[in-house]
Amino acid sequence: MIATAPFKRLALIGFGLIGGSIARGARAQGLASEIVATARSAETRARVAELGIVDQVFESNAEAVKDADLVILCIPVGASAEVAKEIAPHLAPGAIVSDVGSVKAAVLHAMAEHLPAGVHLIPAHPVAGTENSGPDSGFAELFINRWCILTPPEGADPKAVEKLAAFWSALGANVEVMAAEHHDLVLAVTSHLPHLIAYTIVGTAEELEGVTRSEVLKFSAGGFRDFTRIAASDPTMWRDVFLNNKDAVLEMLGEFQEDLSKLTRAIRRGDGDALYEHFARTRTIRRGIVDIGQDAAAADFGRPKAELAKKAAE
Amino acid sequence: MIATAPFKRLALIGFGLIGGSIARGARAQGLASEIVATARSAETRARVAELGIVDQVFESNAEAVKDADLVILCIPVGASAEVAKEIAPHLAPGAIVSDVGSVKAAVLHAMAEHLPAGVHLIPAHPVAGTENSGPDSGFAELFINRWCILTPPEGADPKAVEKLAAFWSALGANVEVMAAEHHDLVLAVTSHLPHLIAYTIVGTAEELEGVTRSEVLKFSAGGFRDFTRIAASDPTMWRDVFLNNKDAVLEMLGEFQEDLSKLTRAIRRGDGDALYEHFARTRTIRRGIVDIGQDAAAADFGRPKAELAKKAAE
């Protein structure tokens, strides 16, 4: 495997859910002869070394990127520019520099400023995740049948784009290429707005008078639970997303607010027909998502069937 | 089993997700000597007969409740009063009449008006479900480790309450008793508001300019997908919920709107500290839900691990 690995040295800056999943997947698929990683905290570095997935763990980002032909920043987007500046003098000519951030336009511009000529900046965003974070949270299968969006700047080397696309395909992802600005608009609705709404409603539930926290937890299976999952995502990552994709998020929020006002009015006026018509329409969207394999129709809701059968037999 | 069944005849009015799950569970646990069901459409009745889970399928609700000592309405709450009126003259003295609706105060009052003395009205709400409906959607394990809330009216017979509580316990549920009005407030936040928000955002996503429907579906794994699940719930059921729990829902909507305004302002002003503080706080709620077993921490997200492992091996 080593002799034919597409990359000589893969340097992962950061080893959270995404960095850790790339490391595990790239190792399993033989995508790099050598995989190195960095982590900011000594505790995480110790854990990464202990896990034994990568060949070397560095404290210094500069040291990690030396001789690397693929460098992937797996850190909150707010830290990208600073890290780009830090590693720039140490990058090998011809290296591909990428990231995994949920916002692309701001990051692209912030990083591009610092990188030397002869290095290929190809930002990427694997649309996959769980609410867990930290070095133990990753798994090799995270990207299977998920999309990875590449947003190469104008004039990017097609060969470098192709090489990075092949890397993500090998991890199991479907790859799509689009402009950074379009990415940010699409993700504002499919990811950023849902997270903001989920963060809001979970906060609302916690502060109510007349309903205790214990009641909110106990009866969460009525729908609330589905929101808490995404409202448990990494706070630093999400702070940076909203700070760096402000305009698109505010635009989507405006649309959402208008629609919520319409439904609120229908409730206040007791307009059952308007409610029914809306609810029947949204149902078809769900069917579409299940049809293209982005979710399962199985009704396990966090309680795998095997576990239920066991409980039923008790 | 038949000799010791706690109920002689269980009559289920309606055979959707909940009615069908009760039938399957009650059959599996031997909770009634005879189980009968009704359904409005001939198609559903034919399917229920074919499934062979119940002893008899009736078109007439009046006929189904004859000699039944437990009658459970498993229909949208908007139809409860009408059905109560229809079955009232045919109910056996001492029968327990219950339901499974997501709204309790309005239903309790609407049904109580019609029922004769000597019949025990004990409304119930199993807080469990999936986005599927119809006679094939139910399964016996649906209620395991979920809560079932009983809202007996003042002066209800404690023995009847206890008997119904035992029935739900036998189906695997944890039973809680509370006032109908308090139930409606608690569920407004843990269920009704989340559904309304999910219905709204899924509608918003469908109507955007600049982002195609195909893009929304493809990149839904970024968070949007979690909302579509509950926005695919039965439209008639949810129309009735909002029409019958208007005040509590509007109150919770007001709270939600205030909180959303605060977060929107933080984004507009670029106030990263306020965002971080909020996001870190909501994370702890999720931990609480996982801790009490109302969801699993497993990161399968609709893609069971076994399936992923299979794909990874391809």
XYZ file of C-alpha atoms in Angstrom:
628
model
C 0.000 0.000 0.000
C 2.755 2.452 1.022
C 4.439 2.443 -2.388
C 1.256 3.512 -4.194
C -0.121 5.977 -1.621
C -1.327 9.101 -3.462
C 0.267 11.412 -0.874
C 3.697 11.254 0.702
C 2.912 13.110 3.870
C -0.494 14.184 5.112
C -0.390 16.840 7.833
C -3.567 17.325 9.851
C -3.696 20.569 11.798
C -6.069 19.721 14.631
C -7.385 16.327 15.715
C -11.057 16.749 16.645
C -14.044 14.930 15.152
C -13.131 15.751 11.544
C -9.341 15.601 11.788
C -9.557 12.340 13.696
C -11.976 10.856 11.172
C -9.748 11.850 8.224
C -6.752 10.285 9.962
C -8.596 7.022 10.581
C -10.060 6.904 7.067
C -6.782 7.855 5.321
C -4.946 5.213 7.328
C -7.566 2.559 6.528
C -7.520 3.396 2.818
C -3.744 3.856 2.521
C -4.029 7.423 1.253
C -0.686 8.710 2.579
C 2.687 7.094 3.287
C 2.975 9.165 6.423
C 0.281 10.859 8.485
C 1.191 13.490 11.051
C -1.034 15.627 13.244
C -0.877 18.568 15.575
C -3.045 19.563 18.498
C -2.999 22.671 20.624
C -3.332 21.069 24.043
C -0.751 18.737 25.556
C -3.599 16.526 26.748
C -4.956 16.009 23.224
C -1.440 15.375 21.867
C -0.893 12.702 24.505
C -4.203 11.070 23.614
C -3.507 11.184 19.870
C -0.104 9.548 20.420
C -1.768 6.896 22.567
C -4.400 6.159 19.889
C -1.585 5.233 17.502
C -3.459 6.270 14.362
C -0.874 8.784 13.107
C 2.871 8.402 12.682
C 3.863 11.525 14.579
C 2.191 14.139 16.747
C 3.658 17.630 16.816
C 3.109 20.647 19.001
C 4.372 22.911 16.215
C 2.253 23.380 13.097
C 5.364 24.598 11.261
C 7.172 21.358 11.936
C 4.154 19.231 10.950
C 3.764 20.771 7.493
C 7.443 20.329 6.509
C 7.641 18.090 3.418
C 3.878 17.530 3.532
C 2.215 17.385 0.100
C -1.250 17.611 1.668
C -2.003 19.888 4.611
C -5.553 19.993 5.993
C -6.610 22.505 8.627
C -9.169 20.797 10.870
C -9.783 23.666 13.260
C -12.515 26.255 13.878
C -12.645 28.627 10.896
C -11.790 31.624 13.073
C -8.284 30.241 13.549
C -7.564 29.536 9.867
C -5.893 32.817 8.907
C -3.541 32.750 11.863
C -2.491 29.173 11.181
C -2.017 29.939 7.472
C 0.357 32.727 8.426
C 2.201 30.469 10.835
C 2.752 27.604 8.391
C 3.309 29.658 5.210
C 7.137 29.860 5.409
C 7.421 26.116 6.037
C 5.206 24.767 3.249
C 6.762 22.623 0.532
C 6.421 23.943 -3.031
C 3.492 22.293 -4.788
C 1.788 21.311 -1.540
C -2.020 21.281 -1.445
C -3.367 23.289 1.488
C -6.982 22.609 2.380
C -9.360 22.850 5.297
C -12.707 21.401 6.445
C -14.483 24.568 7.586
C -18.235 25.125 7.342
C -17.740 28.641 5.917
C -15.721 29.095 2.781
C -15.580 32.618 1.322
C -14.177 34.332 4.410
C -11.686 31.537 5.014
C -10.525 31.451 1.417
C -9.728 35.141 1.468
C -8.164 35.094 4.918
C -5.864 32.167 4.122
C -4.992 33.186 0.551
C -3.440 36.386 1.829
C -0.740 34.528 3.706
C 0.138 31.580 1.478
C 3.180 31.696 -0.836
C 2.990 31.241 -4.608
C 3.454 27.664 -5.758
C 1.185 26.275 -3.024
C -2.320 25.105 -4.019
C -5.047 26.446 -1.762
C -8.163 24.274 -2.283
C -10.698 24.786 0.545
C -13.035 21.885 1.279
C -16.081 21.204 3.419
C -17.128 17.664 4.223
C -20.853 17.958 5.095
C -20.797 15.325 7.788
C -20.593 15.329 11.514
C -21.937 14.297 14.847
C -22.415 16.373 17.965
C -19.287 14.867 19.519
C -15.848 16.424 19.562
C -12.352 15.585 20.731
C -9.676 13.092 19.617
C -11.789 10.021 20.429
C -14.917 11.135 18.563
C -13.775 10.446 15.001
C -14.427 7.306 12.963
C -13.265 6.194 9.524
C -16.781 5.809 8.117
C -17.953 9.356 8.907
C -17.701 10.558 5.306
C -19.259 7.574 3.550
C -22.155 8.654 1.325
C -21.821 12.242 2.554
C -20.940 15.190 0.344
C -17.623 16.994 0.358
C -17.730 20.402 -1.302
C -14.524 21.833 -2.805
C -14.367 25.588 -3.414
C -11.187 26.211 -5.405
C -10.416 29.876 -6.070
C -10.459 31.121 -9.660
C -7.353 29.987 -11.497
C -6.718 26.983 -9.231
C -4.695 24.158 -10.760
C -7.210 21.546 -12.052
C -4.749 18.743 -11.241
C -4.547 19.778 -7.604
C -8.360 19.984 -7.426
C -8.615 16.536 -8.957
C -6.077 15.082 -6.542
C -7.942 16.434 -3.533
C -11.266 15.239 -4.979
C -9.811 11.738 -5.346
C -8.670 11.862 -1.704
C -12.199 12.636 -0.498
C -13.736 10.051 -2.818
C -11.420 7.462 -1.324
C -12.753 8.399 2.134
C -16.224 7.526 0.842
C -17.532 11.019 0.090
C -19.317 12.296 -3.006
C -17.446 15.357 -4.220
C -19.003 18.544 -5.584
C -17.189 21.679 -6.733
C -18.768 25.133 -6.394
C -17.909 28.773 -5.775
C -17.185 29.687 -2.150
C -19.976 32.302 -2.081
C -22.572 29.847 -3.341
C -21.419 27.276 -0.797
C -21.976 29.785 1.974
C -25.523 30.517 0.834
C -26.465 26.834 0.474
C -24.972 25.913 3.834
C -26.619 28.893 5.511
C -29.945 27.170 4.907
C -29.019 23.490 5.192
C -26.773 23.857 8.211
C -26.212 27.263 9.785
C -29.853 28.335 10.167
C -30.901 24.917 11.565
C -28.107 25.122 14.114
C -29.053 28.649 15.126
C -32.707 27.673 15.545
C -31.790 24.582 17.515
C -29.453 26.549 19.777
C -32.249 29.068 20.339
C -35.030 26.639 21.194
C -32.877 24.592 23.528
C -31.958 27.792 25.345
C -35.624 28.820 25.485
C -36.630 25.496 27.017
C -34.055 25.837 29.731
C -35.249 29.171 30.998
C -39.005 28.692 31.175
C -41.107 29.457 34.178
C -43.705 26.829 34.979
C -41.891 23.959 33.263
C -38.957 22.337 35.036
C -35.737 21.232 33.417
C -36.473 17.678 34.457
C -39.814 17.805 32.602
C -38.119 19.140 29.481
C -35.662 16.237 29.558
C -38.238 13.566 30.334
C -40.690 14.512 27.628
C -38.089 15.427 25.017
C -39.045 12.471 22.794
C -41.966 14.561 21.523
C -39.658 16.410 19.127
C -37.388 18.572 21.282
C -34.778 15.814 21.452
C -34.072 16.104 17.725
C -33.027 19.723 18.262
C -30.762 19.062 21.207
C -28.548 16.862 19.105
C -27.359 19.694 16.909
C -27.502 22.227 19.735
C -24.770 20.153 21.410
C -22.257 20.828 18.634
C -18.888 22.403 19.376
C -19.448 25.995 20.620
C -16.191 27.448 19.284
C -16.722 26.025 15.832
C -20.247 27.410 15.679
C -19.369 30.824 17.064
C -16.863 31.118 14.206
C -19.399 29.954 11.620
C -21.856 32.704 12.552
C -19.168 35.370 12.743
C -17.815 34.387 9.312
C -21.049 33.814 7.384
C -23.042 36.653 8.870
C -24.705 38.015 5.720
C -26.006 34.725 4.354
C -27.219 33.641 7.799
C -29.046 36.933 8.386
C -30.652 36.644 4.943
C -31.929 33.125 5.684
C -33.104 34.235 9.117
C -35.186 36.935 7.453
C -36.874 34.377 5.203
C -37.471 32.075 8.147
C -38.992 34.866 10.223
C -41.455 35.743 7.479
C -42.583 32.127 7.195
C -42.862 31.742 10.958
C -45.047 34.857 11.096
C -47.400 33.340 8.536
C -47.781 30.094 10.489
C -48.140 31.981 13.770
C -50.971 34.010 12.280
C -52.666 30.831 11.023
C -52.542 29.411 14.553
C -53.845 32.621 16.121
C -56.717 32.801 13.654
C -57.465 29.069 13.873
C -56.882 28.666 10.138
C -56.689 24.860 9.963
C -56.591 24.715 6.162
C -53.477 26.893 5.953
C -51.759 24.752 8.592
C -52.692 21.490 6.895
C -51.555 22.705 3.491
C -48.153 23.733 4.851
C -47.614 20.525 6.865
C -48.526 18.292 3.924
C -46.048 20.129 1.699
C -43.048 19.812 4.017
C -43.603 16.079 4.310
C -42.517 15.545 0.710
C -39.108 17.121 1.404
C -38.393 14.440 3.971
C -39.244 11.738 1.464
C -36.721 13.291 -0.922
C -33.947 13.128 1.671
C -34.651 9.495 2.494
C -34.840 8.669 -1.225
C -31.342 9.993 -1.928
C -29.863 8.145 1.048
C -29.074 11.138 3.276
C -31.111 9.572 6.080
C -32.782 6.254 6.822
C -36.519 5.809 7.168
C -35.900 3.351 10.000
C -37.661 4.446 13.125
C -34.930 3.769 15.647
C -34.702 7.368 16.897
C -31.541 6.775 18.820
C -32.730 3.432 20.107
C -31.323 0.750 17.838
C -33.798 -2.060 17.187
C -31.571 -4.750 18.710
C -31.576 -2.869 22.001
C -35.369 -2.541 21.905
C -35.861 -6.228 21.228
C -33.642 -6.970 24.217
C -35.685 -4.674 26.435
C -38.957 -6.145 25.190
C -37.747 -9.612 26.150
C -36.975 -8.573 29.729
C -52.416 -15.713 29.182
C -56.078 -15.219 28.219
C -57.365 -16.175 31.658
C -55.300 -13.529 33.429
C -55.534 -10.712 30.867
C -56.208 -7.456 32.743
C -58.843 -6.373 30.190
C -61.653 -8.373 28.641
C -62.029 -6.382 25.477
C -59.765 -3.589 24.238
C -61.328 -1.398 21.557
C -58.952 0.760 19.541
C -60.635 3.571 17.631
C -58.183 4.184 14.791
C -55.240 2.072 13.677
C -52.408 4.436 12.728
C -48.912 4.549 14.198
C -50.103 4.695 17.820
C -53.192 2.492 17.572
C -51.241 -0.100 15.639
C -48.388 -0.034 18.144
C -50.773 -0.445 21.092
C -52.430 -3.395 19.343
C -49.114 -5.104 18.680
C -47.814 -4.421 22.193
C -51.039 -5.444 23.945
C -51.145 -8.641 21.910
C -47.501 -9.445 22.679
C -47.969 -8.800 26.397
C -51.391 -10.477 26.690
C -53.099 -7.361 28.030
C -56.602 -8.099 26.708
C -58.549 -11.277 25.990
C -59.948 -9.673 22.866
C -58.624 -6.767 20.825
C -60.838 -5.032 18.295
C -60.159 -2.007 16.126
C -61.924 0.401 13.835
C -60.675 2.460 10.910
C -62.434 5.049 8.804
C -61.274 3.919 5.381
C -62.166 0.559 3.841
C -58.585 0.287 2.632
C -57.160 0.565 6.145
C -59.719 -1.905 7.513
C -58.758 -4.423 4.833
C -55.087 -3.988 5.705
C -55.710 -4.312 9.465
C -57.668 -7.523 8.884
C -54.833 -8.806 6.709
C -52.218 -8.019 9.374
C -54.051 -10.358 11.742
C -53.017 -8.501 14.889
C -56.546 -7.828 16.187
C -59.486 -10.184 16.604
C -62.033 -8.101 14.731
C -62.068 -4.973 12.607
C -65.216 -2.852 12.585
C -66.405 -0.017 10.442
C -68.682 1.165 13.249
C -67.146 2.681 16.368
C -70.400 1.979 18.214
C -70.136 -1.722 17.507
C -66.453 -1.872 18.461
C -66.944 -0.397 21.944
C -69.770 -2.782 22.922
C -68.699 -4.775 25.995
C -65.247 -3.199 25.874
C -63.752 -2.438 29.285
C -60.987 -0.339 27.731
C -61.621 2.008 24.815
C -58.724 4.048 23.425
C -59.222 6.761 20.819
C -56.152 6.752 18.565
C -57.238 9.508 16.199
C -56.369 13.181 15.606
C -57.532 15.220 18.620
C -59.899 17.282 16.481
C -62.084 14.199 15.983
C -62.284 13.195 19.676
C -65.466 15.015 20.652
C -67.424 13.701 17.695
C -66.349 10.124 18.346
C -67.119 10.457 22.065
C -70.639 11.515 21.158
C -70.973 8.624 18.718
C -69.835 5.899 21.139
C -71.410 7.280 24.323
C -74.738 5.368 24.120
C -72.926 2.081 23.476
C -70.315 2.148 26.233
C -70.414 -0.528 28.919
C -70.848 0.754 32.504
C -67.467 0.924 34.247
C -65.515 1.066 30.981
C -62.331 3.130 30.884
C -62.324 5.571 27.978
C -58.926 6.987 27.078
C -57.080 8.528 24.154
C -53.510 9.167 22.993
C -53.740 12.787 21.879
C -50.919 15.309 22.133
C -53.234 17.941 23.598
C -55.161 17.203 26.758
C -57.204 20.059 28.242
C -59.339 20.751 25.162
C -59.895 17.056 24.539
C -60.803 16.328 28.128
C -63.487 18.992 28.115
C -64.790 18.110 24.667
C -65.109 14.410 25.446
C -66.380 14.747 29.015
C -69.435 16.613 27.781
C -70.671 13.578 25.897
C -69.784 10.616 28.083
C -72.363 9.013 30.403
C -71.931 8.707 34.165
C -70.359 5.433 35.278
C -67.726 5.532 32.554
C -64.161 6.476 33.516
C -62.618 9.114 31.273
C -58.819 9.006 31.759
C -57.013 10.830 28.922
C -53.470 9.687 28.170
C -50.566 10.802 26.019
C -47.745 8.420 25.167
C -44.800 10.709 24.311
C -43.427 8.499 21.567
C -43.622 8.413 17.829
C -41.947 8.338 14.487
C -42.697 10.390 11.387
C -44.506 7.430 9.820
C -48.248 6.824 9.809
C -50.732 4.214 8.626
C -51.571 0.655 9.729
C -48.132 -0.746 8.871
C -46.128 1.889 10.737
C -46.669 0.652 14.304
C -44.400 -1.651 16.291
C -44.757 -3.252 19.721
C -41.580 -1.648 21.119
C -42.548 1.963 20.380
C -43.392 2.804 23.998
C -40.451 1.146 25.711
C -38.607 3.608 27.940
C -40.855 6.447 26.755
C -43.182 8.410 29.011
C -46.938 8.092 29.033
C -48.709 10.989 30.725
C -52.149 10.425 32.249
C -54.336 13.467 32.894
C -57.321 12.224 34.896
C -59.960 14.879 35.613
C -60.594 15.915 39.211
C -62.546 13.259 41.041
C -61.452 10.419 38.751
C -61.593 6.937 40.254
C -58.067 6.109 41.512
C -58.586 2.432 40.669
C -59.356 3.211 37.034
C -56.279 5.464 36.859
C -54.174 2.702 38.354
C -55.510 0.124 35.915
C -54.719 2.306 32.912
C -51.288 3.106 34.346
C -50.579 -0.628 34.660
C -51.620 -1.116 31.029
C -49.099 1.482 29.832
C -46.393 0.131 32.128
C -46.927 -3.290 30.584
C -46.346 -1.741 27.149
C -42.953 -0.585 28.430
C -43.760 3.038 29.216
C -42.951 5.055 32.317
C -46.176 6.578 33.582
C -46.605 10.083 34.980
C -49.827 11.709 36.182
C -50.394 15.461 35.874
C -53.111 18.050 35.295
C -54.234 18.453 31.680
C -53.328 22.164 31.651
C -49.812 21.516 32.884
C -49.387 18.759 30.303
C -50.298 21.188 27.547
C -47.731 23.736 28.715
C -44.934 21.159 29.029
C -45.679 19.610 25.648
C -45.955 23.021 24.015
C -42.222 23.399 24.609
C -40.982 19.812 24.277
C -43.084 18.924 21.258
C -45.425 21.485 19.709
C -42.964 24.379 19.350
C -40.222 22.113 17.918
C -42.680 20.770 15.357
C -43.828 24.250 14.388
C -40.242 25.452 13.969
C -39.314 22.372 11.958
C -42.355 22.763 9.716
C -41.400 26.406 9.194
C -37.750 25.919 8.321
C -38.437 23.043 5.945
C -40.951 25.248 4.155
C -38.450 28.109 4.043
C -35.807 25.906 2.472
C -38.152 24.799 -0.246
C -38.965 28.264 -1.464
C -35.569 29.908 -1.634
C -34.250 31.729 -4.617
C -30.629 30.979 -5.420
C -30.566 27.573 -3.739
C -32.120 24.612 -5.533
C -34.208 21.912 -3.939
C -31.650 19.344 -5.017
C -28.925 21.268 -3.148
C -31.064 21.417 -0.014
C -31.529 17.647 -0.132
C -27.917 16.819 -0.945
C -26.380 18.923 1.786
C -29.046 18.242 4.392
C -26.632 16.273 6.573
C -25.329 19.607 7.895
C -28.281 19.863 10.293
C -31.353 20.453 8.154
C -32.026 16.716 7.948
C -32.762 16.532 11.676
C -35.631 18.990 11.175
C -37.180 17.218 8.218
C -37.831 14.142 10.293
C -40.366 15.851 12.524
C -41.647 18.071 9.705
C -42.800 14.860 8.001
C -45.248 14.014 10.777
C -48.927 13.494 10.045
C -50.439 16.827 8.856
C -53.964 16.243 10.202
C -52.708 15.306 13.631
C -50.526 18.397 13.823
C -53.129 20.789 12.466
C -55.358 19.631 15.314
C -52.593 20.021 17.891
C -52.049 23.670 16.997
C -55.754 24.440 16.830
C -56.339 22.836 20.239
C -53.323 24.111 22.164
C -53.210 27.591 20.709
C -52.556 29.602 23.883
C -49.658 27.553 25.221
C -48.057 27.347 21.771
C -48.335 31.111 21.219
C -46.827 31.706 24.658
C -43.845 29.468 23.885
C -43.471 31.072 20.467
C -43.209 34.441 22.162
C -40.391 33.212 24.396
C -38.629 31.646 21.425
C -38.891 34.839 19.381
C -37.289 36.885 22.161
C -34.384 34.481 22.398
C -33.945 34.354 18.632
C -33.824 38.148 18.526
C -31.018 38.145 21.095
C -28.929 35.671 19.097
C -29.662 37.482 15.831
C -28.413 40.703 17.370
C -25.255 38.955 18.602
C -24.570 37.730 15.049
C -25.257 41.142 13.521
C -22.943 42.843 16.006
C -20.290 40.148 15.753
C -20.531 39.440 19.476
C -18.610 36.159 19.610
C -18.612 35.953 23.401
C -22.414 36.049 23.623
C -22.695 33.347 20.954
C -20.114 31.128 22.624
C -21.723 31.481 26.024
C -25.140 30.484 24.666
C -23.831 27.529 22.633
C -21.834 26.131 25.538
C -24.903 26.278 27.788
C -27.247 24.387 25.459
C -24.730 21.583 25.120
C -25.334 20.496 28.700
C -29.061 19.946 28.018
C -28.202 17.340 25.401
C -26.000 15.510 27.883
C -28.948 15.405 30.282
C -31.199 13.766 27.690
C -28.627 11.119 26.831
C -27.991 10.508 30.543
C -31.640 9.691 31.242
C -31.881 7.364 28.244
C -34.190 9.457 26.044
C -31.639 9.287 23.229
C -28.435 7.439 22.462
C -25.043 9.106 22.158
C -24.232 6.760 19.282
C -23.439 8.703 16.150
C -25.363 6.673 13.626
C -27.481 9.583 12.370
C -29.771 7.412 10.367
C -26.968 5.252 9.124
C -26.724 2.230 11.405
C -23.132 1.233 12.131
C -23.480 -2.230 10.607
C -24.450 -0.679 7.295
C -21.487 1.700 7.432
C -19.050 -1.101 8.157
C -20.428 -2.982 5.166
C -19.973 0.048 2.937
C -16.465 0.645 4.220
C -15.550 -2.918 3.292
C -16.708 -2.493 -0.308
